[in-house]
Structure formats: structure tokens, C-alpha cells
Amino acid sequence: MAVEMLQDWCRWMGVSARRGLLILGIPEDCSEAEFQESLEAALWPMGHFTVLGKVFREEDNATAALVELDREVNYALVPREILGTRGPWNVVFVPRCSTEELLGRVFHFLEQQGQTVDSVPGALGLELDRVCRLQSVSQAIQPWVETLQYQSLGVFSGRVQPAPGEEHFEAWLDHTIDMFQVWQRVPEREKRRRLLEGLRGTALYLVHGLLAENPARTAEDCLEALTRVFGNNESQATLRMKCLTAQQQSDEQLSAFVLRLEVLLQKAIQKGALERTSTDDVRLRQVLTRANLNEPLDEALRRLRMIGRSPTFLELLGLIRESEEWEARLVSNMEAQVENEAGDLAPAWADGRVNAKAEDENVEKEEDEVEEQAEDEVEEEIEDHNPDHGPVDPSQAGPDEPPGAPTPAQMGSTPRECPGGPGWVPSSLA
């Protein structure tokens, strides 16, 4: 059971089971430092190793870890147990010669000799009852034979741009169809398992959804669904037109546009819509005519086109990356400069407000002093015009007399007593 867990885990992680070790019985509260220290103390003779993952097993109430070695397991050096915290940890590895390998070696020998399982009894001159037993054994182990002789499928994830180690859908589909022809006698369950083994990402989720909806679907049904979703049914003219009309979107970076254009170009090449030798020229023309370029990059690309030196996809992408990084640094420097200028202007603006306020106070003070000085001068002038009298009270002036005008007493007589004036009579008549 533990060996099967090791093999399945290695298969899902994409590593060889011959280079894997399964560590069982690790306490749940064991710290990472203690775990690494115990592994290094026990596995240092095996060379470099990497911990690929951990999982908690309820049946053991402990943690299991998968370790990958940099070479195949050395059975003379591999420990059976690792002395860890609160007891030893069990080390599980693939046996030196498993049943599958033994059968594989037997049938490989028969294949080299031009023999089959059915011809072995006659070649050995065995009795009839033994022949029948061997035939039954042959029928029983036939699925094992086909399992051992199968070639694993490539990896397909459904990405527009496959990751390293993955294949384009068309190449993966051709290989898968060929293998399905070879696996005609393989049980349907095993065939579906092999199909799922080569899928990743969106493609794997799609097939999982189909099998969850209808577990009776065959591997051919799943492959047909993948072809409908990821297959390319467009004509050569359509693909060529898509390549020649592709342009950069308003909110799309230049590097993203070049990546999207490259996907279209590769599809067109695979369908024969474009010649592979003209790919660099078409790519450069589309970037110059259908993309938004800054002046230095546009000048550099036009110069390359004039001399007939169209850059490859990687070269063009490198130039674009450098241009985008330069623009990003330029924008960052401008923002920093604006922030610095704003920081310098703030104290100056505050100082200007303080100085303006001080100047306003000085002006008001000077105006008050001028007014006081003017009042003093007026009073001095009034005193100069009336040397025998004190200062005149403006409030004592008549209603018809302007403030500061001389009074009748100061003029010597009243207006009615003046000669010829109203009320005047000669003294003889009086």
C-alpha cells in the first residue's frame, strides 16, 4: 500500500519513482527545522535531495513526505528508518525488482527472440495441462503486458502558449490518436487513466467535468470533446487574415500584443497559411503598422527593416521589454521629481503667507501712524490761528456755522447791532 502511494504520488508530481522516497510517521507538530535536520542526518550519503510535499494521513495520525533524490535510489545506502522526534520514521521506496519489472524483462526477452506467451509452452515441450494453465496465466497477465509496453502521452494543458515540457494541441492530438490505436485491447478504465495522466490545467478540468457528469464516457468521447474545444477548424485564409489584421488594443501592452500575434502566426504556420521563412517579416510589419511604439523603438525597428534584418520573435520581444522598462523608469523618475518639487514649494508657500501677513500688519500700522500725525497737524494749525483762545470745540458751533468758525462775541457785536443792519436805529431817535 505504501509503495503504491509512493508510485502514484511520483506520477502526479511528474518524477521517477526510482528516485523517490516516502517518509511515514512524521509527527504533526514536528517543526520544519527538526524535519530538515533529521533528513540531512539520515540521507546525506544519498546525495542531494528535495522535499516535494507533505500530506497528513488520518490512518497514521501523522504526516507523510515525498522526497526526490538527484539520482536513483542506492539500495546499499538507503536507510529503512530515520531517527526523528518521538520515534523512528519509516522510509518507503520502490523495491529493487518489482513484479512489473520482472514481467517487463520476461516479455522483452520473448520479443527479442520473436516469441509470444502462447508459443512458449510448445517451444518448451510442456504437457497439455500445463499448456492450459499457461494459457490461462497468459490471459490473466495480458493487461499487465500492455500496461508495461505502453508509451505515456505528452503533456497538454490547454494554454495558448504552452509552458516548457508541454505540447501544442495538434501535435499532442496526433500522438494521442496513434496511441489509442495501439491501446485497443487496453481496458477502458486504464485508457481513461492514461488520458488523464497527460492532461493539465484547463484540459484536465474539462475532462474531469465530463466524467463527473457521465462516468460512462469513454476515452474516445473525452478526446472528441477536447478536439471540439481546443481544436482549430479555421481555414488557411481565415488564419492568414487574422494575422494580417491583428492590432494592439488600447489597454494592451506592446509585449502582450506581440505574444498574442505570435500565437496567431504559429497557428497559421501549422495550417500552411504562412511560410515559416516569412514569419519574422510579417511579425515586424504588423508591429510597425498595427502597434503604438515610442519614438526610439520605432526608429530602431524601421532601421532594421530597411537593412533587411527582421528580428526573430525572441529578439523583438527583448527589444520591447527593454523599451517598456525604460518607459517605466522614466515615468517613475518624473513622478518622483514632481513630488520633490511639490515638497519644496510647500515651505516656500507657507513662508510667503507669513511674510504677506507681516507686510499687511506693517501697512496697517503705518496707516494708523499717518492718521495720528494728520490729526496732530490739524490741531496745531487751529492753535496757530487762535492764539488768545483755547482750542475750539467743534460741538459748540452753531447749526449754520461750520465747525471752527469765529463766534459773534469774537467778532465784537451781534449781527442785529451792526450799522444799517436789521434793528439798528440812530442814537438820537433812541
Tab-separated table of C-alpha atoms in Angstrom:
chain	number	residue	atom	x	y	z
A	1	MET	CA	0.000	0.000	0.000
A	2	ALA	CA	2.777	2.428	0.874
A	3	VAL	CA	4.669	1.568	-2.341
A	4	GLU	CA	1.529	2.251	-4.388
A	5	MET	CA	1.139	5.586	-2.625
A	6	LEU	CA	4.751	6.433	-3.481
A	7	GLN	CA	4.273	5.494	-7.146
A	8	ASP	CA	1.003	7.402	-7.501
A	9	TRP	CA	2.430	10.466	-5.786
A	10	CYS	CA	5.524	10.432	-8.005
A	11	ARG	CA	3.329	10.036	-11.074
A	12	TRP	CA	1.250	13.056	-10.147
A	13	MET	CA	4.353	15.106	-9.385
A	14	GLY	CA	5.978	14.076	-12.656
A	15	VAL	CA	9.083	12.467	-11.121
A	16	SER	CA	10.539	8.986	-11.371
A	17	ALA	CA	9.515	6.602	-8.619
A	18	ARG	CA	13.049	5.181	-8.752
A	19	ARG	CA	14.314	8.498	-7.363
A	20	GLY	CA	11.594	8.966	-4.763
A	21	LEU	CA	11.380	8.204	-1.067
A	22	LEU	CA	8.207	8.222	1.037
A	23	ILE	CA	8.744	9.196	4.683
A	24	LEU	CA	5.947	7.981	7.017
A	25	GLY	CA	5.236	8.587	10.698
A	26	ILE	CA	6.324	12.232	10.958
A	27	PRO	CA	4.627	13.862	13.994
A	28	GLU	CA	2.187	16.591	13.065
A	29	ASP	CA	3.811	19.115	15.406
A	30	CYS	CA	7.323	18.470	14.103
A	31	SER	CA	8.894	21.783	13.109
A	32	GLU	CA	10.422	22.340	9.682
A	33	ALA	CA	13.880	22.821	11.166
A	34	GLU	CA	13.729	19.481	13.009
A	35	PHE	CA	12.395	17.769	9.897
A	36	GLN	CA	15.190	19.079	7.667
A	37	GLU	CA	17.837	18.309	10.259
A	38	SER	CA	16.670	14.686	10.625
A	39	LEU	CA	16.580	14.198	6.847
A	40	GLU	CA	20.056	15.613	6.326
A	41	ALA	CA	21.478	13.417	9.077
A	42	ALA	CA	19.970	10.260	7.544
A	43	LEU	CA	20.085	10.910	3.793
A	44	TRP	CA	23.414	12.700	3.327
A	45	PRO	CA	25.055	9.545	1.871
A	46	MET	CA	22.357	9.501	-0.843
A	47	GLY	CA	23.413	12.875	-2.222
A	48	HIS	CA	21.276	15.954	-2.782
A	49	PHE	CA	17.541	15.630	-2.122
A	50	THR	CA	14.444	17.834	-2.380
A	51	VAL	CA	11.232	17.679	-0.358
A	52	LEU	CA	8.400	17.818	-2.909
A	53	GLY	CA	5.479	17.928	-0.498
A	54	LYS	CA	3.772	16.817	2.692
A	55	VAL	CA	0.339	15.405	3.458
A	56	PHE	CA	-1.430	14.392	6.666
A	57	ARG	CA	-2.610	10.757	6.830
A	58	GLU	CA	-5.551	10.151	9.123
A	59	GLU	CA	-4.956	6.397	9.289
A	60	ASP	CA	-1.493	7.002	10.745
A	61	ASN	CA	-2.364	10.227	12.570
A	62	ALA	CA	0.933	11.518	11.236
A	63	THR	CA	2.421	13.361	8.272
A	64	ALA	CA	3.897	11.755	5.159
A	65	ALA	CA	6.521	13.458	2.994
A	66	LEU	CA	7.727	12.834	-0.557
A	67	VAL	CA	11.470	13.270	-1.131
A	68	GLU	CA	13.162	13.292	-4.535
A	69	LEU	CA	16.820	12.282	-4.889
A	70	ASP	CA	19.137	13.620	-7.575
A	71	ARG	CA	19.844	10.032	-8.686
A	72	GLU	CA	18.174	6.643	-8.447
A	73	VAL	CA	17.909	5.009	-5.050
A	74	ASN	CA	21.082	3.271	-3.923
A	75	TYR	CA	19.745	0.199	-2.125
A	76	ALA	CA	23.032	-0.279	-0.296
A	77	LEU	CA	22.843	3.175	1.311
A	78	VAL	CA	19.148	3.915	1.705
A	79	PRO	CA	18.039	3.726	5.349
A	80	ARG	CA	14.933	1.791	6.366
A	81	GLU	CA	14.176	4.212	9.192
A	82	ILE	CA	15.047	7.779	10.105
A	83	LEU	CA	15.599	8.645	13.742
A	84	GLY	CA	13.266	11.568	14.293
A	85	THR	CA	11.414	13.222	17.138
A	86	ARG	CA	9.474	10.822	19.351
A	87	GLY	CA	10.457	7.715	17.444
A	88	PRO	CA	11.681	6.481	14.062
A	89	TRP	CA	10.154	7.453	10.719
A	90	ASN	CA	9.613	4.723	8.140
A	91	VAL	CA	11.273	5.088	4.737
A	92	VAL	CA	9.422	3.573	1.765
A	93	PHE	CA	10.996	3.116	-1.669
A	94	VAL	CA	10.322	1.068	-4.780
A	95	PRO	CA	11.745	-2.461	-4.395
A	96	ARG	CA	14.842	-3.478	-6.260
A	97	CYS	CA	12.896	-5.621	-8.751
A	98	SER	CA	9.130	-5.292	-8.713
A	99	THR	CA	6.652	-7.648	-10.326
A	100	GLU	CA	6.072	-5.239	-13.174
A	101	GLU	CA	9.766	-5.022	-13.929
A	102	LEU	CA	10.121	-8.817	-13.807
A	103	LEU	CA	7.271	-9.249	-16.278
A	104	GLY	CA	8.668	-6.494	-18.417
A	105	ARG	CA	12.046	-8.219	-18.626
A	106	VAL	CA	10.432	-11.559	-19.479
A	107	PHE	CA	8.344	-10.178	-22.304
A	108	HIS	CA	11.201	-8.074	-23.554
A	109	PHE	CA	13.269	-11.261	-23.826
A	110	LEU	CA	10.445	-13.037	-25.648
A	111	GLU	CA	10.090	-10.114	-28.035
A	112	GLN	CA	13.798	-10.208	-28.842
A	113	GLN	CA	13.506	-13.970	-29.536
A	114	GLY	CA	10.473	-13.487	-31.775
A	115	GLN	CA	8.271	-15.465	-29.408
A	116	THR	CA	4.947	-14.781	-27.683
A	117	VAL	CA	3.431	-16.036	-24.475
A	118	ASP	CA	1.253	-18.539	-26.376
A	119	SER	CA	4.257	-20.074	-28.156
A	120	VAL	CA	6.292	-20.626	-25.009
A	121	PRO	CA	4.642	-23.935	-23.950
A	122	GLY	CA	5.094	-25.560	-27.397
A	123	ALA	CA	8.679	-24.392	-27.595
A	124	LEU	CA	9.364	-25.902	-24.210
A	125	GLY	CA	7.532	-29.203	-24.988
A	126	LEU	CA	5.278	-28.970	-21.957
A	127	GLU	CA	2.281	-31.229	-21.284
A	128	LEU	CA	-1.272	-30.266	-22.241
A	129	ASP	CA	-2.467	-29.495	-18.724
A	130	ARG	CA	0.462	-27.252	-18.156
A	131	VAL	CA	-0.225	-25.619	-21.523
A	132	CYS	CA	-3.778	-24.845	-20.410
A	133	ARG	CA	-2.513	-23.399	-17.178
A	134	LEU	CA	-0.022	-21.245	-19.004
A	135	GLN	CA	-2.718	-20.048	-21.415
A	136	SER	CA	-4.907	-19.009	-18.514
A	137	VAL	CA	-1.941	-17.268	-16.977
A	138	SER	CA	-1.268	-15.559	-20.312
A	139	GLN	CA	-4.835	-14.257	-20.482
A	140	ALA	CA	-4.638	-13.065	-16.908
A	141	ILE	CA	-1.428	-11.153	-17.355
A	142	GLN	CA	-2.164	-9.773	-20.829
A	143	PRO	CA	-3.406	-6.423	-19.405
A	144	TRP	CA	-0.196	-6.223	-17.410
A	145	VAL	CA	1.800	-6.778	-20.609
A	146	GLU	CA	0.024	-3.961	-22.420
A	147	THR	CA	0.387	-1.746	-19.362
A	148	LEU	CA	4.121	-2.290	-19.311
A	149	GLN	CA	4.572	-1.722	-23.027
A	150	TYR	CA	2.549	1.493	-23.324
A	151	GLN	CA	4.189	4.803	-24.112
A	152	SER	CA	2.980	7.692	-21.974
A	153	LEU	CA	1.237	10.579	-23.675
A	154	GLY	CA	2.644	14.050	-23.953
A	155	VAL	CA	1.525	16.882	-21.688
A	156	PHE	CA	-1.245	19.238	-22.783
A	157	SER	CA	-2.760	21.949	-20.580
A	158	GLY	CA	-4.915	23.995	-22.943
A	159	ARG	CA	-2.751	27.116	-22.680
A	160	VAL	CA	-2.452	29.373	-25.689
A	161	GLN	CA	1.316	29.457	-25.192
A	162	PRO	CA	2.443	26.037	-23.880
A	163	ALA	CA	4.764	26.005	-20.879
A	164	PRO	CA	8.144	24.217	-21.041
A	165	GLY	CA	7.527	20.478	-21.358
A	166	GLU	CA	4.020	20.931	-22.808
A	167	GLU	CA	2.870	20.404	-26.399
A	168	HIS	CA	0.604	22.232	-28.807
A	169	PHE	CA	-2.783	20.642	-29.171
A	170	GLU	CA	-2.309	19.495	-32.771
A	171	ALA	CA	0.944	17.643	-32.009
A	172	TRP	CA	-0.487	16.184	-28.802
A	173	LEU	CA	-3.664	15.080	-30.607
A	174	ASP	CA	-1.759	13.262	-33.370
A	175	HIS	CA	0.305	11.319	-30.841
A	176	THR	CA	-2.742	10.504	-28.711
A	177	ILE	CA	-4.713	9.148	-31.688
A	178	ASP	CA	-1.792	6.904	-32.617
A	179	MET	CA	-1.559	5.571	-29.068
A	180	PHE	CA	-5.295	4.911	-28.926
A	181	GLN	CA	-4.815	2.613	-31.917
A	182	VAL	CA	-2.128	0.737	-30.011
A	183	TRP	CA	-4.297	0.514	-26.855
A	184	GLN	CA	-7.253	-1.194	-28.474
A	185	ARG	CA	-7.093	-4.149	-26.063
A	186	VAL	CA	-6.468	-1.988	-23.018
A	187	PRO	CA	-9.424	-1.792	-20.589
A	188	GLU	CA	-11.444	1.403	-20.829
A	189	ARG	CA	-10.689	2.424	-17.253
A	190	GLU	CA	-6.961	2.150	-17.846
A	191	LYS	CA	-7.265	4.068	-21.099
A	192	ARG	CA	-9.058	6.931	-19.352
A	193	ARG	CA	-6.389	6.957	-16.652
A	194	ARG	CA	-3.643	7.239	-19.258
A	195	LEU	CA	-5.511	10.079	-20.950
A	196	LEU	CA	-5.866	11.991	-17.683
A	197	GLU	CA	-2.203	11.380	-16.948
A	198	GLY	CA	-1.193	13.583	-19.888
A	199	LEU	CA	-3.576	16.471	-19.133
A	200	ARG	CA	-3.006	19.576	-17.041
A	201	GLY	CA	-4.789	22.816	-16.271
A	202	THR	CA	-7.940	23.676	-18.218
A	203	ALA	CA	-7.893	20.496	-20.289
A	204	LEU	CA	-7.784	18.347	-17.140
A	205	TYR	CA	-10.660	20.285	-15.539
A	206	LEU	CA	-12.718	19.822	-18.702
A	207	VAL	CA	-12.305	16.036	-18.767
A	208	HIS	CA	-12.921	15.791	-15.021
A	209	GLY	CA	-16.182	17.676	-15.527
A	210	LEU	CA	-17.241	15.374	-18.356
A	211	LEU	CA	-16.534	12.235	-16.318
A	212	ALA	CA	-18.314	13.679	-13.280
A	213	GLU	CA	-21.370	14.356	-15.431
A	214	ASN	CA	-21.295	10.905	-17.005
A	215	PRO	CA	-18.802	8.358	-15.599
A	216	ALA	CA	-19.569	6.015	-18.510
A	217	ARG	CA	-17.895	8.260	-21.062
A	218	THR	CA	-15.100	6.560	-22.952
A	219	ALA	CA	-11.627	7.903	-23.559
A	220	GLU	CA	-12.574	8.498	-27.209
A	221	ASP	CA	-15.525	10.640	-26.086
A	222	CYS	CA	-13.248	12.739	-23.886
A	223	LEU	CA	-10.763	13.129	-26.729
A	224	GLU	CA	-13.537	14.240	-29.077
A	225	ALA	CA	-14.645	16.874	-26.546
A	226	LEU	CA	-11.082	18.157	-26.265
A	227	THR	CA	-10.893	18.403	-30.050
A	228	ARG	CA	-14.102	20.455	-30.209
A	229	VAL	CA	-12.848	22.856	-27.538
A	230	PHE	CA	-9.157	23.214	-28.363
A	231	GLY	CA	-9.093	22.110	-31.979
A	232	ASN	CA	-8.554	24.575	-34.799
A	233	ASN	CA	-11.196	24.303	-37.527
A	234	GLU	CA	-10.386	27.604	-39.233
A	235	SER	CA	-9.349	27.742	-42.871
A	236	GLN	CA	-5.987	28.960	-44.131
A	237	ALA	CA	-7.484	32.180	-45.488
A	238	THR	CA	-9.130	32.926	-42.127
A	239	LEU	CA	-5.908	32.357	-40.207
A	240	ARG	CA	-3.918	34.479	-42.646
A	241	MET	CA	-6.472	37.282	-42.394
A	242	LYS	CA	-6.332	37.159	-38.596
A	243	CYS	CA	-2.558	37.529	-38.707
A	244	LEU	CA	-2.646	40.478	-41.095
A	245	THR	CA	-5.430	42.350	-39.266
A	246	ALA	CA	-4.264	41.833	-35.685
A	247	GLN	CA	-3.588	45.145	-33.930
A	248	GLN	CA	-2.749	46.353	-30.448
A	249	GLN	CA	-5.720	47.172	-28.219
A	250	SER	CA	-5.967	50.469	-26.374
A	251	ASP	CA	-5.411	48.900	-22.944
A	252	GLU	CA	-2.935	46.239	-24.110
A	253	GLN	CA	0.794	46.352	-23.527
A	254	LEU	CA	3.051	46.024	-26.541
A	255	SER	CA	4.654	42.826	-25.230
A	256	ALA	CA	1.213	41.252	-24.708
A	257	PHE	CA	0.240	42.157	-28.271
A	258	VAL	CA	3.402	40.543	-29.649
A	259	LEU	CA	2.681	37.354	-27.676
A	260	ARG	CA	-0.892	37.260	-28.997
A	261	LEU	CA	0.353	37.869	-32.527
A	262	GLU	CA	2.872	35.038	-32.196
A	263	VAL	CA	0.090	32.571	-31.321
A	264	LEU	CA	-1.761	33.539	-34.496
A	265	LEU	CA	1.403	33.250	-36.581
A	266	GLN	CA	2.203	29.786	-35.235
A	267	LYS	CA	-1.339	28.586	-35.948
A	268	ALA	CA	-1.107	29.955	-39.468
A	269	ILE	CA	2.236	28.183	-39.991
A	270	GLN	CA	0.865	24.877	-38.720
A	271	LYS	CA	-2.072	25.115	-41.120
A	272	GLY	CA	0.131	26.158	-44.037
A	273	ALA	CA	-1.326	29.667	-44.288
A	274	LEU	CA	2.124	31.277	-43.895
A	275	GLU	CA	5.630	30.236	-44.742
A	276	ARG	CA	7.914	29.818	-41.768
A	277	THR	CA	10.663	31.790	-43.535
A	278	SER	CA	8.435	34.875	-43.798
A	279	THR	CA	7.310	34.847	-40.158
A	280	ASP	CA	9.862	37.427	-38.965
A	281	ASP	CA	8.982	39.859	-41.776
A	282	VAL	CA	5.234	39.542	-41.151
A	283	ARG	CA	5.712	39.990	-37.410
A	284	LEU	CA	7.848	43.112	-37.848
A	285	ARG	CA	5.413	44.648	-40.357
A	286	GLN	CA	2.454	44.087	-38.036
A	287	VAL	CA	4.285	45.662	-35.099
A	288	LEU	CA	5.279	48.736	-37.134
A	289	THR	CA	1.828	49.275	-38.657
A	290	ARG	CA	-0.580	47.946	-36.009
A	291	ALA	CA	1.059	48.842	-32.687
A	292	ASN	CA	1.737	52.003	-30.693
A	293	LEU	CA	5.514	52.453	-30.497
A	294	ASN	CA	7.584	55.097	-28.819
A	295	GLU	CA	9.949	57.072	-30.998
A	296	PRO	CA	13.261	55.306	-30.154
A	297	LEU	CA	11.799	51.814	-30.630
A	298	ASP	CA	10.018	52.793	-33.839
A	299	GLU	CA	13.220	54.246	-35.275
A	300	ALA	CA	15.249	51.162	-34.328
A	301	LEU	CA	12.745	48.713	-35.859
A	302	ARG	CA	12.405	50.739	-39.073
A	303	ARG	CA	16.177	50.818	-39.411
A	304	LEU	CA	16.308	47.015	-39.060
A	305	ARG	CA	13.605	46.676	-41.684
A	306	MET	CA	15.459	48.980	-44.109
A	307	ILE	CA	18.614	46.879	-43.917
A	308	GLY	CA	16.607	43.658	-44.325
A	309	ARG	CA	17.373	42.339	-40.828
A	310	SER	CA	13.995	41.421	-39.341
A	311	PRO	CA	14.417	40.356	-35.688
A	312	THR	CA	13.252	36.963	-34.516
A	313	PHE	CA	10.452	36.598	-32.016
A	314	LEU	CA	12.808	36.446	-29.026
A	315	GLU	CA	14.904	39.360	-30.274
A	316	LEU	CA	11.831	41.510	-30.878
A	317	LEU	CA	10.373	40.620	-27.504
A	318	GLY	CA	13.672	41.525	-25.843
A	319	LEU	CA	13.719	44.958	-27.506
A	320	ILE	CA	10.129	45.577	-26.448
A	321	ARG	CA	10.821	44.530	-22.868
A	322	GLU	CA	13.753	46.942	-22.691
A	323	SER	CA	11.601	49.737	-24.122
A	324	GLU	CA	8.822	49.102	-21.601
A	325	GLU	CA	11.296	49.048	-18.723
A	326	TRP	CA	12.801	52.344	-19.955
A	327	GLU	CA	9.361	53.965	-20.120
A	328	ALA	CA	8.508	52.681	-16.658
A	329	ARG	CA	11.733	54.149	-15.228
A	330	LEU	CA	11.059	57.462	-16.996
A	331	VAL	CA	7.549	57.719	-15.553
A	332	SER	CA	8.834	56.800	-12.109
A	333	ASN	CA	11.541	59.474	-12.260
A	334	MET	CA	9.050	62.122	-13.396
A	335	GLU	CA	6.655	61.265	-10.566
A	336	ALA	CA	9.492	61.431	-8.052
A	337	GLN	CA	10.583	64.832	-9.452
A	338	VAL	CA	7.034	66.198	-9.204
A	339	GLU	CA	6.785	65.012	-5.611
A	340	ASN	CA	10.114	66.634	-4.754
A	341	GLU	CA	9.091	69.943	-6.359
A	342	ALA	CA	5.785	69.876	-4.506
A	343	GLY	CA	7.655	69.231	-1.277
A	344	ASP	CA	9.972	72.199	-1.939
A	345	LEU	CA	7.117	74.562	-2.834
A	346	ALA	CA	5.077	73.832	0.281
A	347	PRO	CA	7.513	75.509	2.782
A	348	ALA	CA	8.041	78.441	0.390
A	349	TRP	CA	4.288	78.950	0.063
A	350	ALA	CA	3.925	78.860	3.832
A	351	ASP	CA	6.767	81.361	4.237
A	352	GLY	CA	5.110	83.600	1.612
A	353	ARG	CA	1.864	83.596	3.544
A	354	VAL	CA	3.701	84.518	6.754
A	355	ASN	CA	5.598	87.351	5.015
A	356	ALA	CA	2.402	88.689	3.391
A	357	LYS	CA	0.643	88.695	6.723
A	358	ALA	CA	3.565	90.569	8.329
A	359	GLU	CA	3.561	93.119	5.490
A	360	ASP	CA	-0.196	93.682	5.920
A	361	GLU	CA	0.317	94.329	9.624
A	362	ASN	CA	3.123	96.812	8.870
A	363	VAL	CA	0.940	98.653	6.325
A	364	GLU	CA	-1.937	98.932	8.804
A	365	LYS	CA	0.453	100.204	11.456
A	366	GLU	CA	1.884	102.821	9.089
A	367	GLU	CA	-1.628	103.951	8.108
A	368	ASP	CA	-2.559	104.402	11.775
A	369	GLU	CA	0.581	106.440	12.370
A	370	VAL	CA	-0.182	108.635	9.336
A	371	GLU	CA	-3.715	109.285	10.562
A	372	GLU	CA	-2.494	110.195	14.036
A	373	GLN	CA	0.122	112.516	12.561
A	374	ALA	CA	-2.502	114.211	10.334
A	375	GLU	CA	-4.770	114.816	13.330
A	376	ASP	CA	-1.890	116.316	15.289
A	377	GLU	CA	-1.054	118.689	12.408
A	378	VAL	CA	-4.704	119.852	12.158
A	379	GLU	CA	-4.807	120.637	15.865
A	380	GLU	CA	-1.531	122.549	15.620
A	381	GLU	CA	-2.884	124.657	12.752
A	382	ILE	CA	-6.052	125.528	14.717
A	383	GLU	CA	-3.968	126.612	17.695
A	384	ASP	CA	-1.848	128.824	15.422
A	385	HIS	CA	-4.969	130.664	14.107
A	386	ASN	CA	-6.435	131.308	17.643
A	387	PRO	CA	-3.558	132.318	19.914
A	388	ASP	CA	-5.789	134.008	22.640
A	389	HIS	CA	-8.294	131.309	22.953
A	390	GLY	CA	-8.063	127.726	23.724
A	391	PRO	CA	-8.872	125.086	21.266
A	392	VAL	CA	-12.340	125.370	19.769
A	393	ASP	CA	-14.802	122.683	20.492
A	394	PRO	CA	-16.468	121.776	17.215
A	395	SER	CA	-19.575	120.627	19.109
A	396	GLN	CA	-20.231	124.262	20.308
A	397	ALA	CA	-20.557	125.719	16.799
A	398	GLY	CA	-23.979	126.925	15.641
A	399	PRO	CA	-26.168	124.980	13.396
A	400	ASP	CA	-25.453	127.316	10.456
A	401	GLU	CA	-21.757	127.758	11.212
A	402	PRO	CA	-19.107	125.433	10.103
A	403	PRO	CA	-17.032	123.856	12.780
A	404	GLY	CA	-14.142	126.143	13.832
A	405	ALA	CA	-15.801	129.410	12.517
A	406	PRO	CA	-15.432	132.569	14.777
A	407	THR	CA	-18.321	133.301	17.163
A	408	PRO	CA	-20.223	136.618	17.275
A	409	ALA	CA	-18.525	137.608	20.533
A	410	GLN	CA	-15.155	137.119	18.822
A	411	MET	CA	-16.320	139.461	16.008
A	412	GLY	CA	-17.252	142.313	18.509
A	413	SER	CA	-21.094	142.636	18.184
A	414	THR	CA	-24.129	140.750	17.193
A	415	PRO	CA	-25.398	140.956	13.670
A	416	ARG	CA	-28.529	142.960	14.684
A	417	GLU	CA	-26.426	145.815	16.208
A	418	CYS	CA	-24.356	146.488	13.120
A	419	PRO	CA	-24.999	149.967	11.438
A	420	GLY	CA	-27.550	149.581	8.684
A	421	GLY	CA	-28.387	146.167	9.936
A	422	PRO	CA	-31.778	144.988	10.954
A	423	GLY	CA	-32.950	146.557	14.226
A	424	TRP	CA	-30.482	149.461	14.075
A	425	VAL	CA	-31.795	152.970	14.919
A	426	PRO	CA	-29.903	156.209	15.312
A	427	SER	CA	-28.986	157.127	18.812
A	428	SER	CA	-30.889	160.450	18.568
A	429	LEU	CA	-34.171	158.675	17.918
A	430	ALA	CA	-33.471	156.268	20.702
